[in-house]
Coordinates of C-alpha atoms in Angstrom, one line a residue:
M1 CA 4.4 -12.3 -2.7
T2 CA 4.3 -14.0 -6.0
D3 CA 1.8 -13.4 -8.8
R4 CA 1.5 -17.1 -9.5
P5 CA -1.7 -18.6 -8.0
S6 CA -1.2 -21.2 -5.4
P7 CA -1.8 -24.8 -6.7
S8 CA -3.1 -25.9 -3.2
P9 CA -6.6 -27.1 -2.9
R10 CA -9.1 -24.4 -1.8
R11 CA -10.0 -26.0 1.5
R12 CA -6.4 -26.6 2.5
Y13 CA -5.3 -23.1 1.6
D14 CA -8.2 -21.6 3.6
A15 CA -7.9 -23.8 6.7
G16 CA -5.7 -21.3 8.5
P17 CA -7.7 -18.1 7.7
A18 CA -11.1 -19.9 8.4
E19 CA -9.9 -20.8 11.9
R20 CA -8.5 -17.4 12.6
L21 CA -11.7 -15.8 11.3
A22 CA -13.7 -18.0 13.7
R23 CA -11.5 -16.8 16.6
S24 CA -12.1 -13.2 15.6
A25 CA -15.8 -13.8 15.4
S26 CA -15.8 -15.0 19.0
A27 CA -13.6 -12.1 20.3
R28 CA -16.2 -9.8 21.8
R29 CA -13.6 -7.2 23.0
G30 CA -11.3 -5.4 20.6
V31 CA -7.9 -4.0 21.4
H32 CA -8.8 -0.4 21.0
T33 CA -12.5 0.2 20.8
E34 CA -15.5 -0.7 22.9
T35 CA -18.3 -2.0 20.7
A36 CA -21.1 -0.1 22.6
G37 CA -19.4 3.2 22.0
V38 CA -19.2 2.9 18.2
P39 CA -22.7 4.3 17.3
A40 CA -22.0 7.3 19.6
Q41 CA -18.6 7.9 17.9
L42 CA -20.2 7.9 14.5
A43 CA -23.0 10.2 15.6
D44 CA -20.4 12.6 17.1
R45 CA -18.4 12.6 13.9
A46 CA -21.5 13.4 11.9
R47 CA -22.4 16.3 14.2
H48 CA -18.9 17.8 14.4
G49 CA -17.4 16.8 11.0
G50 CA -18.5 19.8 9.1
F51 CA -20.9 17.8 6.9
A52 CA -24.0 19.1 5.2
V53 CA -26.3 17.8 2.4
E54 CA -28.9 19.9 0.7
Q55 CA -31.2 19.1 -2.1
V56 CA -30.7 21.4 -5.1
P57 CA -32.3 21.7 -8.6
L58 CA -30.8 19.4 -11.2
G59 CA -29.8 22.4 -13.2
A60 CA -27.7 23.7 -10.2
L61 CA -25.3 20.7 -10.3
D62 CA -21.8 22.1 -10.8
G63 CA -20.0 20.2 -13.5
W64 CA -23.0 18.1 -14.4
S65 CA -25.3 18.7 -17.4
F66 CA -27.9 17.0 -19.6
D67 CA -26.7 16.1 -23.0
P68 CA -28.8 18.2 -25.5
R69 CA -29.0 15.2 -27.9
T70 CA -29.5 12.2 -25.6
G71 CA -30.8 13.8 -22.4
D72 CA -28.2 11.8 -20.4
L73 CA -27.0 13.4 -17.2
A74 CA -23.2 13.2 -17.0
H75 CA -20.1 14.9 -15.5
R76 CA -18.0 17.2 -17.7
S77 CA -14.9 15.1 -17.0
G78 CA -16.6 12.0 -18.6
R79 CA -15.7 10.1 -15.4
F80 CA -17.5 9.2 -12.2
F81 CA -20.9 8.0 -13.5
S82 CA -23.8 9.0 -15.7
V83 CA -27.6 8.7 -15.5
E84 CA -28.9 7.2 -18.8
G85 CA -32.0 5.3 -19.9
L86 CA -32.6 1.6 -19.8
R87 CA -35.0 -0.5 -21.9
A88 CA -36.0 -3.9 -20.6
D89 CA -38.2 -6.6 -22.2
I90 CA -39.2 -10.1 -21.3
E91 CA -39.1 -12.4 -24.3
D92 CA -42.4 -13.7 -25.7
T93 CA -44.5 -11.7 -23.1
E94 CA -46.4 -8.9 -24.7
G95 CA -46.6 -5.7 -22.7
S96 CA -44.0 -6.8 -20.1
G97 CA -41.3 -4.3 -21.0
W98 CA -40.4 -1.1 -19.3
H99 CA -38.2 2.0 -19.4
Q100 CA -36.3 3.6 -16.5
P101 CA -33.3 5.8 -15.7
V102 CA -30.2 3.9 -14.6
I103 CA -26.8 4.6 -13.3
R104 CA -24.0 3.7 -15.7
Q105 CA -20.6 3.5 -14.0
P106 CA -18.3 1.3 -16.1
E107 CA -15.4 1.8 -13.7
V108 CA -14.6 -1.1 -11.3
G109 CA -14.0 0.3 -7.8
I110 CA -12.2 -1.1 -4.9
L111 CA -13.9 -2.1 -1.6
G112 CA -11.0 -3.1 0.5
L113 CA -10.8 -4.3 4.1
L114 CA -7.4 -4.4 5.8
A115 CA -6.9 -7.1 8.4
K116 CA -4.2 -7.4 11.0
E117 CA -3.6 -9.6 14.1
L118 CA -3.7 -7.5 17.3
D119 CA -3.0 -9.4 20.5
G120 CA -3.4 -12.7 18.5
V121 CA -6.8 -11.8 17.1
L122 CA -7.7 -10.7 13.6
H123 CA -9.0 -7.1 13.6
F124 CA -10.3 -5.2 10.6
L125 CA -9.7 -1.5 9.9
M126 CA -13.0 0.2 9.4
Q127 CA -13.5 3.8 8.3
A128 CA -16.1 6.2 9.8
K129 CA -17.0 7.5 6.4
M130 CA -19.5 10.2 5.4
E131 CA -21.6 9.5 2.4
P132 CA -24.3 12.1 1.3
G133 CA -27.0 9.5 1.0
N134 CA -26.5 7.8 4.3
P135 CA -29.1 8.1 7.0
G136 CA -27.1 9.8 9.8
L137 CA -24.4 10.6 7.2
V138 CA -21.6 8.6 8.8
Q139 CA -21.4 4.8 8.8
L140 CA -18.7 2.1 9.0
S141 CA -17.2 1.6 5.6
P142 CA -14.3 -0.7 4.5
T143 CA -10.8 0.6 4.8
V144 CA -10.9 1.7 1.2
Q145 CA -14.1 2.4 -0.6
A146 CA -13.3 4.2 -3.8
T147 CA -14.1 4.3 -7.5
R148 CA -11.3 4.4 -10.0
S149 CA -12.0 8.1 -10.6
N150 CA -11.6 8.7 -6.8
Y151 CA -8.3 6.9 -6.4
T152 CA -6.8 8.3 -9.6
Q153 CA -7.8 11.7 -8.3
V154 CA -9.9 12.9 -11.2
H155 CA -11.6 15.2 -8.7
R156 CA -8.1 16.7 -7.9
G157 CA -8.7 16.1 -4.2
A158 CA -6.7 14.3 -1.6
G159 CA -5.4 10.7 -2.1
V160 CA -7.2 7.6 -0.7
P161 CA -5.7 6.5 2.6
Y162 CA -4.4 2.9 2.8
L163 CA -5.0 2.3 -1.0
E164 CA -1.5 0.9 -1.4
Y165 CA -2.4 -2.2 0.6
F166 CA -4.8 -3.1 -2.2
T167 CA -2.8 -2.1 -5.3
D168 CA 0.6 -3.4 -4.2
R169 CA 0.6 -7.2 -3.8
A170 CA 3.8 -7.1 -1.8
R171 CA 2.0 -5.3 1.0
G172 CA 0.2 -8.3 2.4
R173 CA -1.6 -11.6 1.9
V174 CA -4.9 -11.6 0.0
L175 CA -7.6 -13.4 1.9
T176 CA -10.4 -12.8 -0.7
D177 CA -10.6 -10.9 -4.0
T178 CA -13.8 -11.1 -6.1
L179 CA -15.8 -9.0 -8.5
Q180 CA -19.3 -8.5 -7.2
S181 CA -22.4 -6.8 -8.6
E182 CA -24.3 -4.0 -7.1
Q183 CA -28.0 -3.2 -7.3
G184 CA -29.2 -4.5 -10.7
S185 CA -32.4 -2.5 -10.5
W186 CA -30.5 0.8 -10.4
F187 CA -27.0 0.2 -11.9
F188 CA -26.2 -1.0 -15.4
H189 CA -23.5 -3.7 -15.3
K190 CA -21.8 -2.3 -12.1
S191 CA -19.2 -4.3 -10.4
N192 CA -16.8 -3.6 -7.5
R193 CA -13.7 -5.5 -6.5
N194 CA -14.3 -6.9 -3.0
M195 CA -11.0 -7.5 -1.3
V196 CA -9.6 -8.5 2.1
V197 CA -5.9 -8.1 2.6
E198 CA -4.0 -9.1 5.7
T199 CA -0.8 -7.3 6.7
R200 CA 1.9 -8.0 9.3
A201 CA 3.4 -4.5 9.0
E202 CA 2.8 -1.7 11.4
V203 CA -0.2 0.3 10.2
P204 CA -0.5 4.0 11.2
L205 CA -4.0 4.6 12.6
L206 CA -5.4 7.7 10.9
D207 CA -8.2 9.9 12.2
G208 CA -11.6 8.4 11.4
F209 CA -10.4 4.8 11.3
L210 CA -10.8 2.1 14.0
W211 CA -9.8 -1.6 14.4
L212 CA -12.7 -4.0 15.2
T213 CA -13.0 -7.7 15.5
L214 CA -15.5 -9.7 13.6
S215 CA -17.5 -10.3 16.8
Q216 CA -17.7 -6.5 17.2
L217 CA -18.8 -6.0 13.6
N218 CA -21.4 -8.8 14.0
E219 CA -22.8 -7.1 17.1
L220 CA -23.0 -3.8 15.2
L221 CA -24.8 -5.4 12.3
H222 CA -27.8 -5.7 14.7
V223 CA -27.9 -1.9 15.0
D224 CA -29.8 0.1 12.4
N225 CA -27.7 2.0 9.8
I226 CA -24.2 1.5 11.4
V227 CA -22.4 -0.9 9.0
N228 CA -22.7 0.3 5.5
M229 CA -23.5 -1.7 2.4
D230 CA -20.0 -2.0 1.1
S231 CA -18.7 -3.3 4.4
R232 CA -21.5 -5.9 4.5
S233 CA -20.6 -7.0 1.0
V234 CA -16.9 -7.5 1.8
L235 CA -17.7 -9.3 5.1
A236 CA -19.9 -11.7 3.2
C237 CA -16.9 -12.7 1.0
L238 CA -14.7 -13.7 3.9
P239 CA -13.2 -17.2 3.6
F240 CA -15.1 -18.9 6.4
E241 CA -15.3 -22.7 6.5
D242 CA -18.1 -23.8 4.1
D243 CA -18.4 -27.5 4.9
D244 CA -21.9 -28.6 5.8
P245 CA -22.5 -32.3 6.8
T246 CA -25.5 -32.4 4.5
A247 CA -27.3 -30.0 2.1
V248 CA -30.5 -30.4 0.1
H249 CA -28.6 -30.1 -3.1
T250 CA -25.1 -31.0 -4.0
D251 CA -22.8 -28.1 -5.0
T252 CA -22.8 -29.3 -8.6
A253 CA -26.6 -29.6 -8.7
L254 CA -26.9 -26.1 -7.3
I255 CA -24.5 -24.5 -9.8
S256 CA -26.3 -26.4 -12.6
W257 CA -29.6 -25.0 -11.4
I258 CA -28.3 -21.4 -11.4
T259 CA -26.7 -21.9 -14.8
E260 CA -30.0 -23.2 -16.2
R261 CA -31.8 -20.1 -14.9
R262 CA -29.2 -17.9 -16.5
S263 CA -29.6 -19.7 -19.8
H264 CA -33.4 -19.3 -19.9
H265 CA -34.2 -16.1 -18.0
G266 CA -35.7 -14.3 -21.1
L267 CA -35.0 -10.8 -19.8
R268 CA -33.3 -8.5 -22.3
S269 CA -32.0 -5.1 -21.5
E270 CA -30.1 -2.3 -23.2
L271 CA -29.1 1.3 -22.7
M272 CA -31.2 4.0 -24.4
P273 CA -31.2 7.8 -24.4
L274 CA -32.6 9.2 -21.1
A275 CA -34.6 11.7 -23.2
S276 CA -36.5 8.8 -24.8
V277 CA -37.5 7.0 -21.6
S278 CA -41.3 6.8 -21.3
G279 CA -43.3 6.8 -18.1
W280 CA -40.9 9.3 -16.4
T281 CA -41.0 13.1 -16.3
R282 CA -38.3 15.6 -15.5
D283 CA -38.9 18.9 -13.8
E284 CA -36.6 21.4 -12.1
W285 CA -36.0 19.2 -9.0
S286 CA -36.2 15.6 -10.1
I287 CA -36.8 12.9 -12.6
A288 CA -39.8 10.9 -11.4
H289 CA -42.1 8.0 -12.4
H290 CA -45.6 9.1 -13.5
D291 CA -47.2 7.2 -10.7
N292 CA -44.6 8.3 -8.1
R293 CA -43.3 4.8 -7.7
Y294 CA -39.8 3.2 -7.6
F295 CA -37.4 6.1 -7.2
R296 CA -36.6 9.7 -8.2
V297 CA -33.4 11.2 -9.5
V298 CA -32.5 14.3 -7.4
G299 CA -29.6 16.6 -7.0
V300 CA -27.6 17.4 -3.9
S301 CA -25.0 19.9 -2.8
V302 CA -22.6 18.3 -0.3
R303 CA -20.1 19.8 2.2
G304 CA -17.8 16.8 2.9
G305 CA -15.7 18.0 5.8
N306 CA -12.7 15.6 5.7
R307 CA -13.6 13.9 2.5
E308 CA -11.1 13.8 -0.5
V309 CA -13.0 16.9 -1.8
P310 CA -14.5 19.3 0.7
R311 CA -17.5 20.4 -1.5
W312 CA -19.2 19.0 -4.5
T313 CA -22.6 18.4 -6.2
Q314 CA -24.0 15.3 -7.7
P315 CA -27.2 13.4 -8.6
L316 CA -28.6 10.6 -6.3
F317 CA -31.3 8.1 -6.7
A318 CA -33.9 8.5 -4.0
P319 CA -36.2 5.4 -3.6
V320 CA -39.9 5.8 -2.9
G321 CA -40.6 3.7 0.2
T322 CA -38.7 1.3 2.5
G323 CA -37.7 -2.0 1.0
V324 CA -38.3 -5.4 2.5
V325 CA -35.4 -7.9 2.1
A326 CA -35.7 -11.3 3.8
F327 CA -34.4 -14.8 3.9
L328 CA -36.9 -17.5 5.0
V329 CA -35.0 -20.2 6.9
R330 CA -35.5 -23.9 7.6
R331 CA -33.3 -26.7 8.8
F332 CA -32.8 -29.9 6.8
G333 CA -31.0 -32.6 8.7
G334 CA -30.2 -30.1 11.3
V335 CA -28.4 -27.8 8.8
V336 CA -29.6 -24.2 8.3
H337 CA -30.9 -23.5 4.8
V338 CA -32.2 -20.3 3.3
L339 CA -34.8 -20.1 0.6
A340 CA -33.1 -18.1 -2.2
R341 CA -34.6 -16.9 -5.5
A342 CA -32.9 -16.7 -8.9
G343 CA -33.8 -13.1 -9.6
A344 CA -33.4 -11.6 -13.0
E345 CA -32.5 -7.9 -12.8
A346 CA -32.1 -5.8 -15.9
G347 CA -28.9 -4.1 -14.8
L348 CA -27.0 -7.2 -13.7
L349 CA -24.1 -8.3 -16.0
G350 CA -25.2 -11.9 -16.0
T351 CA -28.9 -10.9 -15.6
V352 CA -29.6 -13.7 -13.0
E353 CA -28.0 -14.0 -9.5
L354 CA -29.2 -15.6 -6.3
G355 CA -31.1 -13.2 -4.2
P356 CA -33.2 -13.2 -1.0
T357 CA -36.6 -14.9 -0.7
V358 CA -38.2 -11.5 -0.8
Q359 CA -36.6 -8.4 -2.2
C360 CA -39.1 -5.6 -3.0
T361 CA -40.6 -2.3 -1.9
P362 CA -44.2 -3.3 -0.9
E363 CA -45.6 0.1 -1.9
N364 CA -44.7 -0.5 -5.5
Y365 CA -47.0 -3.5 -5.6
A366 CA -49.9 -2.2 -3.5
H367 CA -52.0 -1.5 -6.6
L368 CA -51.8 -5.1 -7.8
P369 CA -54.1 -8.0 -7.0
P370 CA -52.8 -10.7 -4.6
D371 CA -51.8 -13.1 -7.3
R372 CA -49.3 -10.5 -8.7
Q373 CA -47.7 -9.7 -5.4
P374 CA -44.1 -11.0 -4.8
P375 CA -44.2 -14.6 -3.6
F376 CA -43.8 -15.0 0.2
L377 CA -44.2 -11.3 0.8
D378 CA -47.3 -11.9 3.0
A379 CA -45.4 -14.6 5.0
V380 CA -42.6 -12.1 5.7
L381 CA -44.9 -9.2 6.6
S382 CA -47.1 -11.4 8.9
A383 CA -44.3 -13.3 10.6
P384 CA -44.7 -13.6 14.3
A385 CA -42.1 -11.7 16.3
A386 CA -40.9 -15.0 18.0
D387 CA -39.9 -16.4 14.6
I388 CA -37.8 -13.4 13.5
R389 CA -34.2 -14.3 14.1
Y390 CA -32.7 -11.1 12.7
E391 CA -34.1 -7.7 11.9
A392 CA -32.5 -4.3 11.3
I393 CA -33.0 -1.3 9.0
L394 CA -29.9 -1.1 6.8
S395 CA -29.2 1.5 4.1
E396 CA -27.8 0.9 0.6
E397 CA -24.8 2.6 -0.8
G398 CA -24.8 6.3 0.3
G399 CA -22.7 7.6 -2.5
R400 CA -25.3 6.9 -5.2
F401 CA -28.6 6.5 -3.3
L402 CA -30.4 9.0 -0.9
H403 CA -31.8 7.3 2.2
A404 CA -32.3 4.0 0.4
C405 CA -33.3 1.8 3.4
G406 CA -34.4 -1.8 3.6
R407 CA -35.9 -3.8 6.5
Y408 CA -33.6 -6.8 6.5
L409 CA -35.0 -9.9 8.1
I410 CA -34.1 -13.6 8.7
I411 CA -37.2 -15.6 9.6
D412 CA -37.7 -19.2 10.8
V413 CA -40.7 -20.7 8.9
P414 CA -42.5 -24.1 9.0
A415 CA -42.8 -26.4 6.0
D416 CA -46.4 -25.4 5.2
T417 CA -45.1 -21.8 4.7
A418 CA -42.0 -22.7 2.6
P419 CA -42.2 -26.3 1.4
D420 CA -39.5 -28.8 0.7
L421 CA -40.2 -28.3 -3.0
P422 CA -40.4 -24.6 -3.4
P423 CA -42.1 -22.7 -6.3
D424 CA -40.4 -22.3 -9.6
G425 CA -37.4 -20.0 -9.4
F426 CA -36.7 -20.7 -5.7
V427 CA -34.1 -23.1 -4.2
W428 CA -33.0 -24.2 -0.8
V429 CA -29.3 -23.3 -0.2
S430 CA -27.3 -24.2 2.9
A431 CA -25.4 -21.5 4.8
G432 CA -22.2 -23.2 3.8
Q433 CA -23.1 -23.1 0.2
L434 CA -23.9 -19.4 0.4
T435 CA -20.4 -18.9 1.9
S436 CA -18.8 -20.8 -1.0
L437 CA -20.8 -18.9 -3.6
A438 CA -19.9 -15.5 -2.1
R439 CA -16.2 -16.3 -2.7
H440 CA -16.8 -16.4 -6.4
S441 CA -17.9 -13.5 -8.6
R442 CA -21.5 -12.6 -9.3
Y443 CA -23.4 -15.6 -7.8
L444 CA -25.0 -13.7 -4.9
N445 CA -26.6 -10.3 -5.4
V446 CA -25.8 -7.5 -3.1
Q447 CA -28.9 -7.9 -0.9
A448 CA -28.2 -11.6 -0.5
R449 CA -24.6 -10.8 0.5
T450 CA -25.9 -8.5 3.2
L451 CA -28.2 -11.2 4.5
L452 CA -25.3 -13.7 4.5
A453 CA -23.2 -11.3 6.7
C454 CA -26.3 -10.9 8.9
L455 CA -26.8 -14.7 9.0
R456 CA -23.3 -15.2 10.3
A457 CA -23.9 -12.5 12.9
T458 CA -27.0 -14.3 14.2
D459 CA -26.9 -17.4 16.4
L460 CA -29.3 -19.8 14.7
K461 CA -27.9 -22.9 16.4
N462 CA -30.0 -22.3 19.5
H463 CA -33.2 -21.7 17.6
N464 CA -34.7 -24.9 16.3
K465 CA -38.5 -24.2 16.4
F466 CA -38.9 -25.4 12.8
T467 CA -37.1 -28.2 11.0

């Protein structure tokens, strides 16, 4: 394998992988694993894996301490991550700023999915991985899900299985490799490398790993809290065919629209000492907002069973309430389009990325008048069951967040609910354009990438109630 990029056009280079991905997406039976049995396998592993998670006082976190000068919560190694303060302001808008705790994790981790043809069909090596913040503890993660501190063994624990396929270019063919953001409301400038590598070599199957086709993964995406956030993010970046016969906007016009939003968003943010954050209080057990909104910072003690380190303690962010994350869908010229929003989030490196139509925790807005509620939230919450094409409860990353769950939805809507010319900040994007954007860094936020994976897992071709 050479380090020199291929000069071939993007579509010609990806014609082979796109066709093989489509074949995997139609292969309902895998070589080794029955789809229906996967949730039970994960539950059994959670019961018998020797896992336990217990909330502990922040002062009982081993190796973690609050800096006496800044109040920042960090590990004694200086690695992993820290909890610091964030100051955000919207230009020329008095009283629009806020303070909050934020996770600072400057390391770029690897989210790597290993692919291999088995009986002529691409399969993907998934890990039944325990994360302390996961509902149910064990979910399907990518083959490799590791921060740099993990895979350089700062914790002095065991090595990361299969890591060599993603660090040694001679091991296989790279199908996708992009830097993608994570939650901009909770992380400061956090990115992970989302990779899919195909190998032709024999791969030893270790305990806790299983090969699944895309069809099987798509089916499991319809089950609550089975496919974890990192897997969904990597799946969204797969090089599917992105041609649409027509789209409301050309690719160039869409990129220009996003660029304009990034140029004029007006949101400024910077790190600040955690001790100086206003509106939040710290007690023995947590750091919490004065009005008990948004999230809390808590400590947990973890027994990890077969994890790289068998026992550890760490802080986690624990959201208050269940989020609502939704794409409203219409068809233009018979082509599926989603209504996306150019959302500015204080922790995003580029500040603005395309996100879902609705992305919020309704409880955080309950005290506000209707004109200050998130746009289209009422349409999502009042959608008739017959118009909901996808719905599942999915959790966010369990290594940093405690039971952070969202109700993910894809909803067909008529033109009088989501008009041809949407409100300022919203844009119609075709499914193919979403696929193309996901193959480039930092255009779709992590919630939009999850919904893209779910969109591919949902048959919208047979649902044409609204056009």
